[in-house]
Amino acid sequence: MRTSVVRLIAFREIRDLLRDRRSVFMVFVLPVILYPLFGAAGLLMIRLTAEQIIRVGVIGGEHLPSAPPLVQDEQFVEPERKAKSADGLMGGDDADLIVSPLRAVSVLAADGPAALRDKTVDVLLTVPDDFVGQVAANKKPVLTIEHREGEEKSKLASRRLRRVVEGWAAKLREERFAKLNLPKDFDQVLTIDDPASKKSTPEKAASEILDNLAKVLPFILLMWLVAGAIQPAVDLTAGEKERGTMETLLISPADRSEIVFGKFIAVTLYSFASVVWNVIWLTIACSVVELLLGHKVVNKFGLLGCVAIGFPMAMLFSAVCLALGVFARSTKEGQYYLVPLIMVTMPLAFWSMVPGKELDVGNALIPVTGAMMLQQKLLAVSNDAVPWVMFGPVLGGLTVCVAIALYAAVWQFRREGVLFREVGGSKGGKGFRLFS
């Protein structure tokens, strides 16, 4: 194989790819638009969420004790908030309307179900008539919280109200202990020493964000990597068939394997460039988050590691896309063939995001999964040492897959029946033959 010929073909293909405005826009311009748009949308969502008001219908509010107050000036008195968890924005167990005020609305007992059904209130709180007397008698009065079934906002409002009532109940319990000359923590039989609970609010928020970023960032990079490989690979194979330039390339003195490797290098560099470009923008985004929180939320060295692992990943998808793209008669057909590639990649990517799954030799050998799990380890800010020994199995598994895909691409290029198939296919159902 002549390296000068391969280099010449690679430069030619890269030049043609850079002239394609559609692919350049999708790979390099679109991230510049999307990342600021996503950030602005997230900030807007937080602001709109904070301005929402939760309407709590209260039945029997006059029976509540005046001290400690649960409702004051038509607003529920909330306990001291802990650090806002990132799960509150991402649908975790603490997901709610975050800082939305709880407004109390007096409702008659007969009108309660109708008010909840007609969405006059978001959640309903029922206070028994003898609530104060039961508390004074050391009994356990029942406060009933009702929400609309099947509605997310009402469920979140119910969860939020429950936490407020639980905080208020803790104050009632402390008052009961004080009357009995008991310490306020009398009901606590042990003390839990958790260093994580001693972290400041910014540190807790940063820790939550980091845990999610360590899994999300490799997935985002994978999606852009695949997008950066599919379009160029289809254009350099099926696209050349449509334009009629494939025949010109085949009658040149270049060997078929040299043509494949030239195109492979071009697609790999184009796909890898999309990874580097997105890492730059992700670094900027993470820096902005760190500035807002005042705490480190991402390992910058890990982002460099993601770039390094992104190169063999780009080689893998470039080789697979070339092997599939050369079989297609047209660009449209090539895109159809590459859709299953995305469907196969998704389970491998999600497998790496399974909670509690650890990186070992078996997982490292799985293409995509092993690379993404290694990227997660590199991004994680922890005291654990980076598993350098896993680079060998990860790169080894990717190398084997790249070699197989390149062999398939060269084999396809050497088959005249594949290279010169007519656009539109044959009749009688024999047009779709992978090994015709």
Coordinates of C-alpha atoms in Angstrom, one line a residue:
M1 CA 0.0 0.0 0.0
R2 CA 1.4 3.4 -1.0
T3 CA 1.1 6.0 1.7
S4 CA 1.5 8.8 -0.8
V5 CA -1.6 7.6 -2.7
V6 CA -3.6 7.2 0.5
R7 CA -2.6 10.7 1.6
L8 CA -3.5 12.2 -1.7
I9 CA -7.0 10.5 -1.7
A10 CA -7.5 11.5 2.0
F11 CA -6.7 15.2 1.3
R12 CA -9.0 15.2 -1.7
E13 CA -11.9 13.8 0.3
I14 CA -11.3 16.2 3.2
R15 CA -11.4 19.1 0.8
D16 CA -14.7 17.9 -0.7
L17 CA -16.2 17.4 2.7
L18 CA -15.3 20.9 3.8
R19 CA -17.0 22.2 0.7
D20 CA -20.2 20.5 1.7
R21 CA -22.1 23.2 3.5
R22 CA -24.8 20.8 4.9
S23 CA -22.3 18.6 6.7
V24 CA -20.2 21.5 7.9
F25 CA -23.3 23.2 9.3
M26 CA -24.5 20.0 11.1
V27 CA -21.2 19.1 12.6
F28 CA -19.6 22.5 13.4
V29 CA -22.2 25.2 13.3
L30 CA -25.1 23.4 14.9
P31 CA -23.3 22.9 18.3
V32 CA -22.6 26.7 18.4
I33 CA -26.3 27.3 18.2
L34 CA -27.6 24.4 20.3
Y35 CA -25.4 24.7 23.4
P36 CA -26.3 28.4 24.2
L37 CA -29.9 27.6 23.3
F38 CA -30.0 24.7 25.8
G39 CA -28.4 26.8 28.5
A40 CA -30.9 29.6 27.9
A41 CA -33.8 27.2 27.9
G42 CA -32.6 25.7 31.2
L43 CA -32.4 29.1 32.9
L44 CA -35.8 30.0 31.5
M45 CA -37.3 26.8 32.8
I46 CA -35.9 27.5 36.3
R47 CA -37.2 31.0 36.3
L48 CA -40.7 30.0 35.1
T49 CA -40.8 27.2 37.6
A50 CA -39.8 29.5 40.4
E51 CA -42.6 31.9 39.5
Q52 CA -45.3 29.2 39.6
I53 CA -47.6 29.2 42.6
I54 CA -48.9 26.0 44.2
R55 CA -52.4 26.4 45.4
V56 CA -53.1 24.3 48.5
G57 CA -56.8 23.9 49.4
V58 CA -57.0 23.8 53.2
I59 CA -60.1 22.3 54.8
G60 CA -60.4 23.2 58.5
G61 CA -57.5 25.6 58.5
E62 CA -59.0 27.4 61.5
H63 CA -58.3 24.4 63.7
L64 CA -54.5 24.6 63.2
P65 CA -52.5 25.9 66.2
S66 CA -51.2 29.5 66.0
A67 CA -47.7 28.5 67.3
P68 CA -45.7 27.2 65.6
P69 CA -47.6 28.4 62.6
L70 CA -48.1 26.2 59.5
V71 CA -49.8 28.9 57.5
Q72 CA -49.0 32.6 57.9
D73 CA -50.4 35.4 55.6
E74 CA -51.9 32.8 53.3
Q75 CA -48.5 31.2 52.8
F76 CA -47.2 28.0 54.2
V77 CA -44.2 28.4 56.5
E78 CA -41.5 26.1 55.1
P79 CA -38.7 24.6 57.1
E80 CA -35.1 25.5 56.4
R81 CA -34.2 24.2 53.0
K82 CA -31.3 21.9 52.4
A83 CA -29.1 22.1 49.4
K84 CA -31.1 22.1 46.2
S85 CA -30.4 18.8 44.5
A86 CA -29.8 18.6 40.8
D87 CA -32.4 15.8 40.8
G88 CA -35.0 18.5 41.4
L89 CA -34.4 19.6 37.8
M90 CA -33.9 16.1 36.4
G91 CA -36.9 14.2 37.6
G92 CA -35.4 12.5 40.7
D93 CA -37.1 11.7 44.0
D94 CA -36.9 15.3 45.1
A95 CA -38.3 16.7 41.8
D96 CA -40.8 19.4 42.6
L97 CA -41.5 23.0 41.8
I98 CA -38.4 23.8 43.8
V99 CA -38.8 27.4 45.0
S100 CA -42.5 27.9 44.0
P101 CA -44.5 29.4 47.0
L102 CA -47.2 27.3 48.6
R103 CA -50.3 29.5 48.8
A104 CA -53.1 28.4 51.2
V105 CA -56.7 28.6 49.9
S106 CA -59.6 28.1 52.3
V107 CA -62.0 25.5 51.1
L108 CA -65.2 24.2 52.6
A109 CA -65.3 20.5 53.3
A110 CA -68.2 20.0 50.9
D111 CA -66.4 21.9 48.1
G112 CA -63.0 20.2 48.5
P113 CA -63.4 17.3 46.0
A114 CA -64.9 19.6 43.4
A115 CA -62.1 22.2 43.9
L116 CA -59.5 19.5 43.4
R117 CA -61.2 18.0 40.4
D118 CA -61.8 21.4 38.7
K119 CA -58.1 22.3 39.3
T120 CA -59.0 25.3 41.5
V121 CA -56.4 23.9 43.8
D122 CA -53.4 21.7 43.1
V123 CA -53.5 19.7 46.3
L124 CA -55.9 19.4 49.2
L125 CA -55.1 19.4 53.0
T126 CA -57.7 18.4 55.5
V127 CA -57.3 19.3 59.2
P128 CA -59.5 17.5 61.8
D129 CA -61.7 19.6 64.0
D130 CA -60.1 18.7 67.3
F131 CA -56.5 18.9 66.0
V132 CA -55.2 21.1 68.9
G133 CA -56.9 19.0 71.5
Q134 CA -55.4 15.8 70.1
V135 CA -52.0 17.2 70.1
A136 CA -52.4 18.5 73.7
A137 CA -53.5 15.0 74.7
N138 CA -50.4 13.5 73.2
K139 CA -52.4 11.8 70.5
K140 CA -51.7 11.5 66.8
P141 CA -54.2 13.6 64.7
V142 CA -54.4 12.7 61.0
L143 CA -53.7 15.3 58.4
T144 CA -55.0 14.2 55.0
I145 CA -53.3 15.2 51.8
E146 CA -55.0 14.5 48.5
H147 CA -53.9 15.1 44.9
R148 CA -55.3 14.4 41.4
E149 CA -54.3 11.0 40.1
G150 CA -52.6 10.9 36.8
E151 CA -51.4 14.6 36.9
E152 CA -47.7 15.3 37.4
K153 CA -48.1 18.8 38.8
S154 CA -50.5 17.7 41.4
K155 CA -48.3 14.8 42.5
L156 CA -45.3 17.1 42.8
A157 CA -47.4 19.6 44.8
S158 CA -48.5 16.8 47.1
R159 CA -44.9 15.7 47.6
R160 CA -43.8 19.3 48.3
L161 CA -46.7 19.8 50.8
R162 CA -45.8 16.6 52.6
R163 CA -42.2 17.7 53.2
V164 CA -43.5 21.1 54.5
V165 CA -45.9 19.4 56.9
E166 CA -43.2 17.0 58.1
G167 CA -40.9 19.9 58.9
W168 CA -43.8 21.5 60.8
A169 CA -44.5 18.3 62.7
A170 CA -40.9 18.2 63.8
K171 CA -41.4 21.6 65.5
L172 CA -44.5 20.3 67.2
R173 CA -42.5 17.3 68.5
E174 CA -39.8 19.6 69.8
E175 CA -42.4 21.6 71.7
R176 CA -43.9 18.5 73.2
F177 CA -40.4 17.4 74.4
A178 CA -39.8 20.8 75.9
K179 CA -43.0 20.6 77.9
L180 CA -41.8 17.2 79.2
N181 CA -38.4 18.6 80.0
L182 CA -36.8 16.4 77.5
P183 CA -34.1 17.3 74.9
K184 CA -35.5 18.1 71.5
D185 CA -33.6 15.2 70.0
F186 CA -35.0 12.8 72.6
D187 CA -36.5 10.5 69.9
Q188 CA -33.1 10.1 68.1
V189 CA -31.5 6.8 69.3
L190 CA -28.3 7.3 67.4
T191 CA -26.2 9.9 65.6
I192 CA -25.1 9.4 62.0
D193 CA -21.8 10.9 61.0
D194 CA -21.9 11.4 57.3
P195 CA -19.1 13.6 55.8
A196 CA -21.2 14.2 52.7
S197 CA -23.9 16.0 54.9
K198 CA -21.3 18.4 56.1
K199 CA -20.6 19.8 52.7
S200 CA -21.7 23.3 51.8
T201 CA -24.7 24.0 49.6
P202 CA -22.5 24.7 46.5
E203 CA -20.5 21.6 47.1
K204 CA -23.6 19.4 47.3
A205 CA -25.0 20.9 44.2
A206 CA -21.7 20.5 42.4
S207 CA -21.5 16.9 43.5
E208 CA -25.0 16.1 42.1
I209 CA -24.2 17.9 38.8
L210 CA -20.9 16.1 38.5
D211 CA -22.4 12.7 39.0
N212 CA -24.8 13.3 36.1
L213 CA -22.3 15.0 33.9
A214 CA -19.9 12.1 34.2
K215 CA -22.5 9.9 32.5
V216 CA -24.2 12.4 30.2
L217 CA -21.1 14.0 28.6
P218 CA -19.7 10.8 27.0
F219 CA -23.2 10.1 25.6
I220 CA -23.4 13.6 24.1
L221 CA -20.0 13.2 22.5
L222 CA -21.0 9.8 21.2
M223 CA -24.0 11.2 19.4
W224 CA -22.0 14.0 17.8
L225 CA -19.3 11.5 16.8
V226 CA -21.8 9.2 15.1
A227 CA -23.4 12.2 13.3
G228 CA -19.9 13.3 12.2
A229 CA -19.2 9.9 10.7
I230 CA -22.5 9.0 9.0
Q231 CA -22.9 12.0 6.7
P232 CA -19.3 12.1 5.3
A233 CA -19.2 8.3 4.9
V234 CA -22.4 8.2 2.9
D235 CA -21.3 11.2 0.8
L236 CA -17.9 9.6 0.0
T237 CA -19.5 6.3 -1.1
A238 CA -23.1 6.3 -2.1
G239 CA -22.8 10.0 -2.9
E240 CA -20.0 9.5 -5.4
K241 CA -22.1 6.8 -7.1
E242 CA -24.9 9.3 -7.6
R243 CA -22.5 12.0 -8.9
G244 CA -20.7 9.6 -11.2
T245 CA -17.3 10.3 -9.8
M246 CA -16.8 6.8 -8.4
E247 CA -15.9 5.4 -11.8
T248 CA -13.2 8.1 -12.3
L249 CA -11.6 7.2 -9.0
L250 CA -11.7 3.4 -9.7
I251 CA -9.9 3.7 -13.1
S252 CA -7.1 5.7 -11.4
P253 CA -3.8 3.8 -10.7
A254 CA -4.8 3.6 -7.0
D255 CA -5.5 0.2 -5.6
R256 CA -9.0 -0.5 -4.1
S257 CA -7.5 -0.8 -0.6
E258 CA -5.7 2.5 -1.0
I259 CA -9.0 4.2 -1.9
V260 CA -10.7 2.7 1.1
F261 CA -8.0 3.8 3.5
G262 CA -7.9 7.3 2.0
K263 CA -11.6 7.7 2.5
F264 CA -11.3 6.1 6.0
I265 CA -8.7 8.6 7.1
A266 CA -10.8 11.5 5.8
V267 CA -14.0 10.4 7.6
T268 CA -12.1 9.6 10.8
L269 CA -10.5 13.0 10.9
Y270 CA -13.8 14.7 10.1
S271 CA -15.6 12.7 12.9
F272 CA -12.8 13.3 15.4
A273 CA -12.8 17.0 14.6
S274 CA -16.5 17.1 15.6
V275 CA -15.6 15.5 19.0
V276 CA -12.8 18.1 19.6
W277 CA -15.2 20.9 18.6
N278 CA -17.9 19.7 21.0
V279 CA -15.4 19.1 23.8
I280 CA -14.4 22.8 23.5
W281 CA -18.0 23.9 23.8
L282 CA -18.7 21.5 26.7
T283 CA -15.6 22.8 28.5
I284 CA -17.0 26.3 28.1
A285 CA -20.4 25.2 29.4
C286 CA -18.9 23.4 32.4
S287 CA -16.8 26.5 33.2
V288 CA -19.9 28.6 33.2
V289 CA -21.6 26.2 35.6
E290 CA -18.5 26.2 37.9
L291 CA -18.6 30.0 37.9
L292 CA -22.3 30.0 38.9
L293 CA -21.8 27.4 41.7
G294 CA -18.4 28.6 42.8
H295 CA -17.2 25.0 42.8
K296 CA -15.5 22.5 40.5
V297 CA -18.1 20.3 38.8
V298 CA -16.0 18.6 36.1
N299 CA -12.6 17.1 35.7
K300 CA -10.9 19.1 32.9
F301 CA -8.3 16.3 32.5
G302 CA -11.1 13.9 32.0
L303 CA -12.3 16.0 29.0
L304 CA -8.9 15.6 27.5
G305 CA -9.2 11.9 28.1
C306 CA -12.5 11.9 26.3
V307 CA -10.8 13.5 23.3
A308 CA -8.1 10.8 23.3
I309 CA -10.6 7.9 23.5
G310 CA -12.8 9.7 20.9
F311 CA -10.1 9.1 18.2
P312 CA -10.4 5.2 18.2
M313 CA -14.2 5.6 18.5
A314 CA -14.2 7.8 15.4
M315 CA -12.1 5.2 13.6
L316 CA -14.7 2.5 14.6
F317 CA -17.8 4.4 13.3
S318 CA -16.0 5.6 10.2
A319 CA -15.0 2.1 9.2
V320 CA -18.5 0.7 9.9
C321 CA -20.2 3.6 8.0
L322 CA -17.9 3.2 5.0
A323 CA -18.6 -0.6 4.9
L324 CA -22.3 0.1 4.9
G325 CA -22.3 3.2 2.7
V326 CA -20.4 1.6 -0.2
F327 CA -23.1 -1.0 -0.5
A328 CA -25.8 1.6 -1.0
R329 CA -26.9 2.6 -4.5
S330 CA -27.8 6.2 -3.4
T331 CA -27.4 8.6 -0.5
K332 CA -31.0 8.0 0.5
E333 CA -30.5 4.3 0.6
G334 CA -27.2 4.7 2.5
Q335 CA -29.0 6.7 5.2
Y336 CA -31.5 3.8 5.5
Y337 CA -28.7 1.3 6.0
L338 CA -27.1 3.4 8.7
V339 CA -30.2 3.9 10.8
P340 CA -29.8 0.4 12.3
L341 CA -26.3 1.4 13.3
I342 CA -27.7 4.0 15.6
M343 CA -30.2 1.5 17.0
V344 CA -27.4 -0.9 17.8
T345 CA -25.3 1.8 19.4
M346 CA -28.0 3.1 21.7
P347 CA -28.2 -0.1 23.9
L348 CA -24.4 -0.3 24.1
A349 CA -24.4 3.4 25.3
F350 CA -27.2 2.9 27.8
W351 CA -25.5 -0.2 29.1
S352 CA -22.5 1.9 30.3
M353 CA -25.0 4.2 32.2
V354 CA -26.5 1.5 34.3
P355 CA -26.2 2.6 38.0
G356 CA -23.6 0.6 39.9
K357 CA -22.0 -1.0 36.8
E358 CA -18.2 -1.1 37.2
L359 CA -15.5 -1.1 34.5
D360 CA -13.8 -4.5 34.3
V361 CA -12.0 -6.4 31.5
G362 CA -15.2 -8.0 30.3
N363 CA -17.0 -4.7 29.9
A364 CA -13.9 -3.0 28.5
L365 CA -13.8 -5.4 25.5
I366 CA -17.3 -4.4 24.5
P367 CA -17.2 -1.7 21.8
V368 CA -18.7 1.6 22.7
T369 CA -19.7 0.4 26.2
G370 CA -16.1 0.0 27.4
A371 CA -15.0 3.3 25.9
M372 CA -17.9 5.2 27.5
M373 CA -17.3 3.6 30.9
L374 CA -13.7 4.6 30.7
Q375 CA -14.6 8.1 29.8
Q376 CA -16.9 8.2 32.8
K377 CA -14.0 7.2 35.1
L378 CA -11.9 9.9 33.6
L379 CA -14.6 12.6 34.2
A380 CA -15.3 11.5 37.8
V381 CA -13.9 13.8 40.5
S382 CA -13.0 11.3 43.2
N383 CA -10.0 9.9 45.1
D384 CA -10.0 6.7 43.0
A385 CA -7.1 6.2 40.8
V386 CA -7.6 6.3 37.0
P387 CA -7.9 2.7 35.8
W388 CA -5.0 3.0 33.3
V389 CA -4.8 -0.7 32.9
M390 CA -8.2 -0.6 31.2
F391 CA -6.9 1.4 28.3
G392 CA -5.4 -1.8 26.9
P393 CA -8.6 -3.8 26.8
V394 CA -10.7 -0.8 25.6
L395 CA -8.3 0.0 22.7
G396 CA -7.9 -3.7 21.9
G397 CA -11.6 -4.3 21.5
L398 CA -12.0 -1.2 19.4
T399 CA -9.0 -2.2 17.2
V400 CA -10.4 -5.6 16.5
C401 CA -13.8 -4.0 15.5
V402 CA -12.1 -1.4 13.3
A403 CA -10.0 -4.1 11.5
I404 CA -13.1 -6.2 10.8
A405 CA -15.1 -3.2 9.5
L406 CA -12.2 -2.1 7.3
Y407 CA -11.8 -5.6 5.9
A408 CA -15.5 -5.5 5.1
A409 CA -15.2 -2.1 3.4
V410 CA -12.2 -3.3 1.2
W411 CA -14.1 -6.4 0.3
Q412 CA -17.1 -4.4 -0.8
F413 CA -14.9 -2.1 -2.9
R414 CA -13.4 -5.1 -4.7
R415 CA -16.8 -6.4 -5.8
E416 CA -17.9 -5.0 -9.1
G417 CA -21.5 -6.1 -8.5
V418 CA -21.6 -3.8 -5.4
L419 CA -19.8 -0.8 -6.9
F420 CA -21.8 -0.7 -10.1
R421 CA -25.3 -1.6 -9.0
E422 CA -27.9 0.5 -10.8
V423 CA -29.8 3.1 -8.8
G424 CA -33.3 1.8 -8.1
G425 CA -32.3 -1.9 -8.0
S426 CA -33.6 -4.9 -9.9
K427 CA -37.1 -6.1 -10.1
G428 CA -38.7 -9.1 -8.6
G429 CA -37.6 -8.6 -5.0
K430 CA -33.9 -9.5 -5.7
G431 CA -32.7 -5.9 -5.5
F432 CA -32.0 -6.1 -1.7
R433 CA -29.2 -8.6 -1.5
L434 CA -26.4 -7.9 0.9
F435 CA -24.2 -10.6 -0.6
S436 CA -25.3 -10.5 -4.3

